[in-house]
CSV table of C-alpha atoms in Angstrom, one decimal:
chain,number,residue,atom,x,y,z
A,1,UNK,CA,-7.1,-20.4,-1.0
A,2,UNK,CA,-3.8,-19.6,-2.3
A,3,UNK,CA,-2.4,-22.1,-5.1
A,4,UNK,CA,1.4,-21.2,-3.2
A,5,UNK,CA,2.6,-23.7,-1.1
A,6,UNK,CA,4.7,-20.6,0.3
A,7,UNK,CA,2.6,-17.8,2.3
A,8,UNK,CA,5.5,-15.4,1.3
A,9,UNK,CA,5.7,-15.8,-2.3
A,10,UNK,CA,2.0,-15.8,-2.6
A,11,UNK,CA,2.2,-12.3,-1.1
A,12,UNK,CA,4.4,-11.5,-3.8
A,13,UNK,CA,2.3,-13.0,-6.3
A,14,UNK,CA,-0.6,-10.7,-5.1
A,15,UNK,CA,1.6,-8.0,-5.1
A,16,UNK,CA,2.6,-8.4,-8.8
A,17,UNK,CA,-0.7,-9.0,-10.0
A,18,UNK,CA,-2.3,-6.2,-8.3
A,19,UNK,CA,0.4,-3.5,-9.7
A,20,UNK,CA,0.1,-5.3,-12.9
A,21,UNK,CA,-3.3,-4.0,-13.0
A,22,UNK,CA,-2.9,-0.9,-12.1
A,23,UNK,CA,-0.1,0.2,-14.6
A,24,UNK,CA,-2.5,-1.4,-17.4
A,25,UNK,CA,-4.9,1.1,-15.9
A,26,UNK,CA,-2.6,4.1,-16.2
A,27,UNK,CA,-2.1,3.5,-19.4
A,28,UNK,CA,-5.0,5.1,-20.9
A,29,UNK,CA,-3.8,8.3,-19.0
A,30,UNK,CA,-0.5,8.4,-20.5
A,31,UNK,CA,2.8,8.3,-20.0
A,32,UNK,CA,3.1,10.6,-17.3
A,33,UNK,CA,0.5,8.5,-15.3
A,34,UNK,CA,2.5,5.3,-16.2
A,35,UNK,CA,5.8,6.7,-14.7
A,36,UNK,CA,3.8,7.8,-11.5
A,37,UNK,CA,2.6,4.3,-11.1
A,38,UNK,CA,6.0,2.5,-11.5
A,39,UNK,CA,7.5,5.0,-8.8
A,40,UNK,CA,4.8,3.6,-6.6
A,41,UNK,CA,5.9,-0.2,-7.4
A,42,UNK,CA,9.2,0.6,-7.1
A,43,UNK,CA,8.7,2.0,-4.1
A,44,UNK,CA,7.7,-1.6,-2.8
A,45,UNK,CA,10.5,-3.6,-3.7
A,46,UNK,CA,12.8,-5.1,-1.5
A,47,UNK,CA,12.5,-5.6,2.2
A,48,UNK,CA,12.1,-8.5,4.3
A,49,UNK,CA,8.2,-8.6,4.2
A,50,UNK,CA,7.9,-8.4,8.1
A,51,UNK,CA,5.6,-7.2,8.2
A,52,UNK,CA,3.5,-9.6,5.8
A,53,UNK,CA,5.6,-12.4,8.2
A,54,UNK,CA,3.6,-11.4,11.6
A,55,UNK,CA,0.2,-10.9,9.8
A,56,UNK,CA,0.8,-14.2,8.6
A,57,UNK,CA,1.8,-15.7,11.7
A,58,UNK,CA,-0.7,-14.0,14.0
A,59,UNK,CA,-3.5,-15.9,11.4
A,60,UNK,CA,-1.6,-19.2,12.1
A,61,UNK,CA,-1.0,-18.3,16.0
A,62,UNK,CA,-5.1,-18.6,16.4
A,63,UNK,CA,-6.2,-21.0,13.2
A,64,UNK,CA,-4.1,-23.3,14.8
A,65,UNK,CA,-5.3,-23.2,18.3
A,66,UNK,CA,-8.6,-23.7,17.0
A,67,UNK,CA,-7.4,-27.3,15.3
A,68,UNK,CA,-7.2,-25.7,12.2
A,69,UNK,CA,-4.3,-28.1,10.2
A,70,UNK,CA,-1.4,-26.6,8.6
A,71,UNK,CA,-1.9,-25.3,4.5
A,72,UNK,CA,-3.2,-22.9,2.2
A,73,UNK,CA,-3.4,-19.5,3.6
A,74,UNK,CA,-7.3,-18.2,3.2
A,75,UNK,CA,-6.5,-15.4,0.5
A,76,UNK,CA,-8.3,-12.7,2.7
A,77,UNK,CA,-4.8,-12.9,4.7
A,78,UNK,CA,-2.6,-12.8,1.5
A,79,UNK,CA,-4.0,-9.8,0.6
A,80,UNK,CA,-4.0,-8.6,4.6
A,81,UNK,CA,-0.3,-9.2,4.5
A,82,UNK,CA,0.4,-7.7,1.1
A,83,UNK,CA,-1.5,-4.6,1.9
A,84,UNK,CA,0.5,-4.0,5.1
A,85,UNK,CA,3.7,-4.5,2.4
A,86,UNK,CA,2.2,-1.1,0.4
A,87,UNK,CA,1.7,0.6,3.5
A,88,UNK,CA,5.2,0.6,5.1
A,89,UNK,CA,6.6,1.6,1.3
A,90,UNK,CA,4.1,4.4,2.0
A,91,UNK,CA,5.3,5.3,4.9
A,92,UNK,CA,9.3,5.2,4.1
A,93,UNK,CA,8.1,7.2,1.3
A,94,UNK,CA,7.0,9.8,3.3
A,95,UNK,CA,9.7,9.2,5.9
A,96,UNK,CA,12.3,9.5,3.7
A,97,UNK,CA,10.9,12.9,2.6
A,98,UNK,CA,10.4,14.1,5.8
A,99,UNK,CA,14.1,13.2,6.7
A,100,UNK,CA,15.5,14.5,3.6
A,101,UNK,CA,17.3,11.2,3.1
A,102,UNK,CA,18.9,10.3,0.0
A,103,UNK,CA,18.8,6.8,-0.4
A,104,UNK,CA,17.1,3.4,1.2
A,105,UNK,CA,17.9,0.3,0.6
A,106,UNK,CA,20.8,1.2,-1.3
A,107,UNK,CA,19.0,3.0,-4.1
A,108,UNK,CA,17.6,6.5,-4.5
A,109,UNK,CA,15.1,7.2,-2.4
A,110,UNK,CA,11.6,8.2,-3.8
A,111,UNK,CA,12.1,12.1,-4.1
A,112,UNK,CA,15.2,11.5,-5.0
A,113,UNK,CA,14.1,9.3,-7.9
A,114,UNK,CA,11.7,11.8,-9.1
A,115,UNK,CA,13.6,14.4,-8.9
A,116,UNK,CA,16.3,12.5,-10.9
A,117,UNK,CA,13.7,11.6,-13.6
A,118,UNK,CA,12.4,15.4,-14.0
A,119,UNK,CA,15.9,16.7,-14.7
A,120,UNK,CA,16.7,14.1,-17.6
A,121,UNK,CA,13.5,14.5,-19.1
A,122,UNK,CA,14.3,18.2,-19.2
A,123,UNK,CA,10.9,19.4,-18.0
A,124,UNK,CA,10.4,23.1,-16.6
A,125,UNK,CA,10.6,24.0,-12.9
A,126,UNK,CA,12.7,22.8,-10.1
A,127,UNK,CA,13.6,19.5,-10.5
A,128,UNK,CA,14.0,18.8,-6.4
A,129,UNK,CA,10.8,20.7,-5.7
A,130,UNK,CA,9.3,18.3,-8.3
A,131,UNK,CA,10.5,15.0,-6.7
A,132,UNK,CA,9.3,16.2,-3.4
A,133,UNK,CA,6.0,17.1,-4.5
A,134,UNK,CA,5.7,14.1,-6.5
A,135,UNK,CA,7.0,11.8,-3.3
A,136,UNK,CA,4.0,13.2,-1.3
A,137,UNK,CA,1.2,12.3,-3.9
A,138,UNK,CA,3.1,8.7,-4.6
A,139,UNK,CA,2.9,8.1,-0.9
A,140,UNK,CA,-0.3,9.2,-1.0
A,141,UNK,CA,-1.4,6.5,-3.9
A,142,UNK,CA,0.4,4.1,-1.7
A,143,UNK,CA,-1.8,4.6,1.0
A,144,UNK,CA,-4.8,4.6,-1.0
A,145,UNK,CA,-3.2,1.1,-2.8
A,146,UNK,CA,-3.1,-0.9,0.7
A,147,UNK,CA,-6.6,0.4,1.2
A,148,UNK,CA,-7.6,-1.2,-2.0
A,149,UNK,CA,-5.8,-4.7,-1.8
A,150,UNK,CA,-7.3,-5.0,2.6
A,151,UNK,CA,-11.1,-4.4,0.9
A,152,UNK,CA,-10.4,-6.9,-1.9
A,153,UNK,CA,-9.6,-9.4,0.8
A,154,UNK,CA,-11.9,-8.4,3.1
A,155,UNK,CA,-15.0,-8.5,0.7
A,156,UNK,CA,-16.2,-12.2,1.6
A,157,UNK,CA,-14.3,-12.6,5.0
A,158,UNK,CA,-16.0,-13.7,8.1
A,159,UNK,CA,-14.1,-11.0,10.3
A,160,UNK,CA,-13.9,-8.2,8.5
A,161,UNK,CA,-14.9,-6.0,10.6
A,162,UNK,CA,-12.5,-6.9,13.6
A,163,UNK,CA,-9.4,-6.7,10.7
A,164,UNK,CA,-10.7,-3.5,9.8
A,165,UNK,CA,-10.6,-1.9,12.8
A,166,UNK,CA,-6.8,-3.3,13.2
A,167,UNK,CA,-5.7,-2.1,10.4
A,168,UNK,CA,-7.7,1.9,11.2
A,169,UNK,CA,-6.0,1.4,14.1
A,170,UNK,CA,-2.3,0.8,13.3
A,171,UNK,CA,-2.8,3.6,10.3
A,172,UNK,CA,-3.7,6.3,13.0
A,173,UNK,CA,-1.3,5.2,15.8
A,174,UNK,CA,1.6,5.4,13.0
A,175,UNK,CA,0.7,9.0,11.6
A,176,UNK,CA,0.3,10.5,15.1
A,177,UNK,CA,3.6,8.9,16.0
A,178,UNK,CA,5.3,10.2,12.9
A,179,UNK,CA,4.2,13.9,13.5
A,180,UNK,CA,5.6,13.2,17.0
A,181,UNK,CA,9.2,12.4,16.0
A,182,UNK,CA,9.0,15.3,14.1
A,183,UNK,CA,8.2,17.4,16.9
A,184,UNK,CA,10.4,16.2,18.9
A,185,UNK,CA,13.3,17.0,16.9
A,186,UNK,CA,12.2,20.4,17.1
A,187,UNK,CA,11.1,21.0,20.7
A,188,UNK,CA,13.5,18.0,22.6
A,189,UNK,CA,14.9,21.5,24.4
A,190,UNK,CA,12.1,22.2,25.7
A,191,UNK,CA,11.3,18.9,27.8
A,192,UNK,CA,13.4,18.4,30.6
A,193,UNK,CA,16.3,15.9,29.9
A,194,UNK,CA,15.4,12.9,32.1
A,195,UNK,CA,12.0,12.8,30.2
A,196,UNK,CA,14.0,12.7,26.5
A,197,UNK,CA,14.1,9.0,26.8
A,198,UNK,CA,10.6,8.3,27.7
A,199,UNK,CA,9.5,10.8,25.0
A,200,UNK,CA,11.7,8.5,22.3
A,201,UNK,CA,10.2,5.9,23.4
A,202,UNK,CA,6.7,6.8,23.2
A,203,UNK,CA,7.7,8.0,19.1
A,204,UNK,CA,8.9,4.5,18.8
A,205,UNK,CA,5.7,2.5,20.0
A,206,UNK,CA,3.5,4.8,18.0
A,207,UNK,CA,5.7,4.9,14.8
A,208,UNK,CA,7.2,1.8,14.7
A,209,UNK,CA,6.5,-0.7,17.4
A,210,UNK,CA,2.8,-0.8,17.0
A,211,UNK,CA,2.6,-0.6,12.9
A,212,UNK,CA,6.1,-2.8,12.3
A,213,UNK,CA,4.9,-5.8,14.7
A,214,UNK,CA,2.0,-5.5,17.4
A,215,UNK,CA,-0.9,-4.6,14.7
A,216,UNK,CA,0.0,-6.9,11.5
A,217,UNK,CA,0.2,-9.6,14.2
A,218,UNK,CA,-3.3,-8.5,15.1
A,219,UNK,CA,-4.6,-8.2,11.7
A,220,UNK,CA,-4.0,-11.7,11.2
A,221,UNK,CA,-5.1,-12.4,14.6
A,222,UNK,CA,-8.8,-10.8,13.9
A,223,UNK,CA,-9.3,-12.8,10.6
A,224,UNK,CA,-8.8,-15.9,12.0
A,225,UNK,CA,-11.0,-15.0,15.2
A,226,UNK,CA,-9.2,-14.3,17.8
A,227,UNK,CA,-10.8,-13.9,21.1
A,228,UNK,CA,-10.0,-11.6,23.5
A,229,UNK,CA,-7.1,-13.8,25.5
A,230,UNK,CA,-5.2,-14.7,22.2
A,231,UNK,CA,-5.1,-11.3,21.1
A,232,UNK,CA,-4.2,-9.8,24.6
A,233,UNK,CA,-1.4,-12.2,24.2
A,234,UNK,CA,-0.3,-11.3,21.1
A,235,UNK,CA,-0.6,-7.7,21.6
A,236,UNK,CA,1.7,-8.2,25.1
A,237,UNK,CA,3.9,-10.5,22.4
A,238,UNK,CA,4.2,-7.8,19.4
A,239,UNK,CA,4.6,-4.6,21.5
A,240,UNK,CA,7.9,-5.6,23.0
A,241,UNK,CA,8.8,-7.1,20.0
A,242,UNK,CA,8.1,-3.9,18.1
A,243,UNK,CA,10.0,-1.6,20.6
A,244,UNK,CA,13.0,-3.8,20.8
A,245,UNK,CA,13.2,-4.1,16.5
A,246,UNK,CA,12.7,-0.1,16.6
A,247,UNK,CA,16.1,0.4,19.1
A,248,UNK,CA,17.8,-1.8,17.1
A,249,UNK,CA,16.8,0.9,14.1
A,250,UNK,CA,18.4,3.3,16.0
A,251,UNK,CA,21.8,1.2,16.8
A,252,UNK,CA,21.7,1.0,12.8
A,253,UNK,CA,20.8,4.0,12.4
A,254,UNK,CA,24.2,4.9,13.7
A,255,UNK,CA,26.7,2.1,13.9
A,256,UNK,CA,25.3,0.5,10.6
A,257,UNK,CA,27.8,-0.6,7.7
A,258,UNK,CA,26.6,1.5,4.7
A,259,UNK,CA,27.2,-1.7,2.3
A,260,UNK,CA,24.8,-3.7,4.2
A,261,UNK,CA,21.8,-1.3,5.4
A,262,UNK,CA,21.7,1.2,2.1
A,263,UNK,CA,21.6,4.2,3.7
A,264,UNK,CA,25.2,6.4,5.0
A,265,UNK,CA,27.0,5.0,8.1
A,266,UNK,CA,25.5,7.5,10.6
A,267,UNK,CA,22.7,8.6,8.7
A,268,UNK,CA,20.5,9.3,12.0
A,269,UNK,CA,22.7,11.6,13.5
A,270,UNK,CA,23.1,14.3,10.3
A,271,UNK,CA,19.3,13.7,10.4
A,272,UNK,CA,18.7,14.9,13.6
A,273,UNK,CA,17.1,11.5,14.9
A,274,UNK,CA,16.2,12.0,19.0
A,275,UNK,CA,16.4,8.1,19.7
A,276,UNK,CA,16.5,6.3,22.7
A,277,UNK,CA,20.4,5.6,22.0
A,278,UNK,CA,20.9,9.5,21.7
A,279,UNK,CA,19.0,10.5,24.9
A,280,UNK,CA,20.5,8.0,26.8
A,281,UNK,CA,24.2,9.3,25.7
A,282,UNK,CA,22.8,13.1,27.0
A,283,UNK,CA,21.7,11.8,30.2
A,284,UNK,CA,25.3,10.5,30.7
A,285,UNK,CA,27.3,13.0,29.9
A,286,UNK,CA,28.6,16.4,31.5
A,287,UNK,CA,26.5,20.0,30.6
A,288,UNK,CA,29.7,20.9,28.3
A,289,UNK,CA,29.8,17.4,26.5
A,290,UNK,CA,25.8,17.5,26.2
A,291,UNK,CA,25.7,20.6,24.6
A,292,UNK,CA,28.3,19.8,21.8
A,293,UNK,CA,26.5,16.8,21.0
A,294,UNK,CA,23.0,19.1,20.6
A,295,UNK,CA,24.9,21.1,18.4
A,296,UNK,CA,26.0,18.3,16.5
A,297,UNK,CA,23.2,15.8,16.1
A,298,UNK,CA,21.3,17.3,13.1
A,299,UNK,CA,23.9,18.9,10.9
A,300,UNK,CA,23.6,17.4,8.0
A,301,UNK,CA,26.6,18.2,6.3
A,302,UNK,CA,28.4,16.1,9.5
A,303,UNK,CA,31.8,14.3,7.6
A,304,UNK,CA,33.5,11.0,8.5
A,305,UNK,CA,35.2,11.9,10.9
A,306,UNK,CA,32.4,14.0,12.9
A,307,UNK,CA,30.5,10.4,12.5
A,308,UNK,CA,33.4,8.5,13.9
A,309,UNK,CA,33.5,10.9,17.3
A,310,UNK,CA,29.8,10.9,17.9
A,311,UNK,CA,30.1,7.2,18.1
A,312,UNK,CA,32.7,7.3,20.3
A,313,UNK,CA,31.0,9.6,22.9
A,314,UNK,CA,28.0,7.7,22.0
A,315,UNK,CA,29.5,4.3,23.7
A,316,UNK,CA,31.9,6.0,26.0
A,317,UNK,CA,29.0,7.4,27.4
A,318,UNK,CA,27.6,3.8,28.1
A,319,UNK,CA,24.2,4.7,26.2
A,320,UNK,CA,24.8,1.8,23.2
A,321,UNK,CA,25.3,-0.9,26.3
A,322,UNK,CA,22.0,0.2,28.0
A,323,UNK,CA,20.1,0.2,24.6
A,324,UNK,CA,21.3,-3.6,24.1
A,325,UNK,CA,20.2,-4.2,27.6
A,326,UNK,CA,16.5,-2.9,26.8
A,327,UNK,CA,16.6,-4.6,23.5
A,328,UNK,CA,17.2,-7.7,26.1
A,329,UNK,CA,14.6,-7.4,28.8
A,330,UNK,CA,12.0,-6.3,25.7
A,331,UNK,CA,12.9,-9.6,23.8
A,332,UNK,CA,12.4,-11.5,27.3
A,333,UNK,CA,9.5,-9.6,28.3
A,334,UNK,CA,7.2,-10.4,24.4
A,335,UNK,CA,8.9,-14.1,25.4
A,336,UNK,CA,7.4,-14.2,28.6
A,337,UNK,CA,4.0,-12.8,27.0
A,338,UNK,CA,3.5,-16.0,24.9
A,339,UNK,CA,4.2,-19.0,28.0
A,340,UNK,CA,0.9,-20.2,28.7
A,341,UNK,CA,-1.1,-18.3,25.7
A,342,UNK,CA,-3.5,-20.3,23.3
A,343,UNK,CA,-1.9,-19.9,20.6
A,344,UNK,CA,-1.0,-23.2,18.2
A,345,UNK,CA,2.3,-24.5,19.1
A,346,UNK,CA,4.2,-24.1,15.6
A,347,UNK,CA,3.0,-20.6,15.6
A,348,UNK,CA,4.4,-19.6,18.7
A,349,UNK,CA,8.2,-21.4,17.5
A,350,UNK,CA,7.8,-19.6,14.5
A,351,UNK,CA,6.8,-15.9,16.7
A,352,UNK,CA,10.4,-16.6,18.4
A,353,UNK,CA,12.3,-17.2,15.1
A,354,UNK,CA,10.5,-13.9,13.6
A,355,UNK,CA,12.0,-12.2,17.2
A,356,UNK,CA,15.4,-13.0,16.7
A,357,UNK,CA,15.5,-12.0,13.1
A,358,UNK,CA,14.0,-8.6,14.0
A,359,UNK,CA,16.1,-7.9,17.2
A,360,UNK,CA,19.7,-9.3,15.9
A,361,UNK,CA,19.3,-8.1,12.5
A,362,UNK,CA,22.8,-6.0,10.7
A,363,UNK,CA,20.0,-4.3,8.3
């Protein structure tokens, strides 16, 4: 059992001790090594740990039902939800490079970093070749990191093997997804335009939905041995949950203040993002319109002002209203998914409070 009153801060704590240990293991391999392993820790800082907040909960959601009292988290969950924390830095690691994105959260991102720290230490080469290179194989410790920290708390735990195949789960679904908003950025000519919305939507239950909300819940879920009704529940729970906190990504993604979200007020559109938000404004608008938009979206050398008239057109088109109205019917439909499910009653309060802070977030 955890010795921290607070689930959170005990994920933390895990979280510190574990990179503790491994920069006093990259020590012996120099300084080089050392520098690779703090861009990995630094990689995990900051967030909101929601991801550690519906593992968490989905353990709770089914200890509960089963008359389990209220305390210590079992630390096989602690280390569930701090693993899924070193997972999602892997994958905005890898996101970020894919995007070409400068910063998140306000800071450099990861490539950007390295890139930064090859040109002051004057080494040989091309510095931005460097950081990108470097991003990949720091993503790729990431990954290997949330591996370690699952199997430490899986080592003694009852239901292991129903966590494990979760977490396989939610690490294939989110690849597969990733490679599919890529491609979709590249071939959304090809598909037909009243399919572009359905095809966004599919790249956000793979990519985000399903890894941000639907499978941590489900981790959790399995190590506190859920059956098959509690997790059907809290998969019908997380999914829409998931979908809604990915479209409201997107509405951030192009309407977000820069001060509060860290990354440039209309980031997604130099980027190229083909969101729900984005099809939605091309199914709206006339050929001519449509096709200045597509030429557009994806430069990335857009200005303010280019910004400023993409989201004009963007709600003119009435494509921002019908987001917020799926973001709705998804936040009543994971609602409607718990009424009735045996869950433990705190749990479930606390499942609604998560929604609202993942739907009606400004960051």
């Amino acid at each position: 059992m955890s010795p921290f009153p607070d689930p959170i801060e005990a994920v933390s704590q895990r979280l510190i001790a574990f990179f503790a240990e491994r920069r006093l293991a990259a020590e012996v391999e120099g300084p080089e090594a050392v520098s690779f392993v703090d861009a990995a820790i630094g990689a995990v800082g900051g967030g909101k740990r929601l991801r550690a907040r519906f593992c968490l909960t989905g353990w709770r959601a089914v200890a509960e039902a089963g008359g389990r009292r209220p305390g210590a988290v079992p630390d096989e969950v602690i280390a569930a939800a701090a693993s899924l924390e070193v997972f999602q830095a892997a994958a905005l690691v890898h996101d970020d490079l894919i995007d070409n994105s400068d910063t998140r959260r306000g800071r450099p991102a990861a490539h950007r970093a390295l890139e930064a720290s090859h040109r002051d230490a004057r080494w040989l080469g091309d510095a931005a070749a460097f950081g990108r290179s470097a991003a990949i194989l720091v993503g790729d410790l990431l990954v290997a990191w949330s591996d370690d920290l699952l199997e430490e708390g899986l080592a003694t735990a009852t239901h292991a093997p129903a966590a494990r195949r979760e977490y396989a789960l939610m690490r294939r679904d989110v690849t597969v997804g990733q490679f599919l908003d890529i491609a979709e950025e590249a071939a959304f000519r090809q598909a037909p335009d009243d399919e572009h919305a359905a095809r966004a939507l599919r790249v956000a239950s793979l990519k985000s939905a399903r890894y941000s909300v639907q499978q941590p819940l489900l981790v959790g879920a399995a190590l506190a041995g859920a059956d098959a009704d509690q997790r059907a529940s809290l998969a019908g729970f997380g999914h829409p949950v998931g979908l809604a906190f990915q479209l409201r990504d997107d509405v951030l993604g192009v309407f977000g203040d820069a001060a509060v979200t860290g990354k440039p007020s209309g980031d997604d559109l130099r980027e190229g993002k083909r969101t729900v938000l984005i099809a939605y404004a091309r199914e709206a608008l006339p050929a001519g319109a449509r096709r200045t938009l597509d030429e557009l979206v994806g430069d990335p050398l857009l200005d303010e002002e280019q910004v400023a008239a993409l989201q004009r057109t963007i709600v003119e088109s009435g494509a921002l209203a019908r987001v917020e109205e799926l973001i709705t019917r998804y936040a009543a439909e994971a609602d409607q998914a718990l009424r009735g499910a045996r869950l433990g009653d705190a749990a479930v309060g606390e499942l609604r409070d998560l929604t609202r802070a993942a739907i009606s977030r400004s960051s």
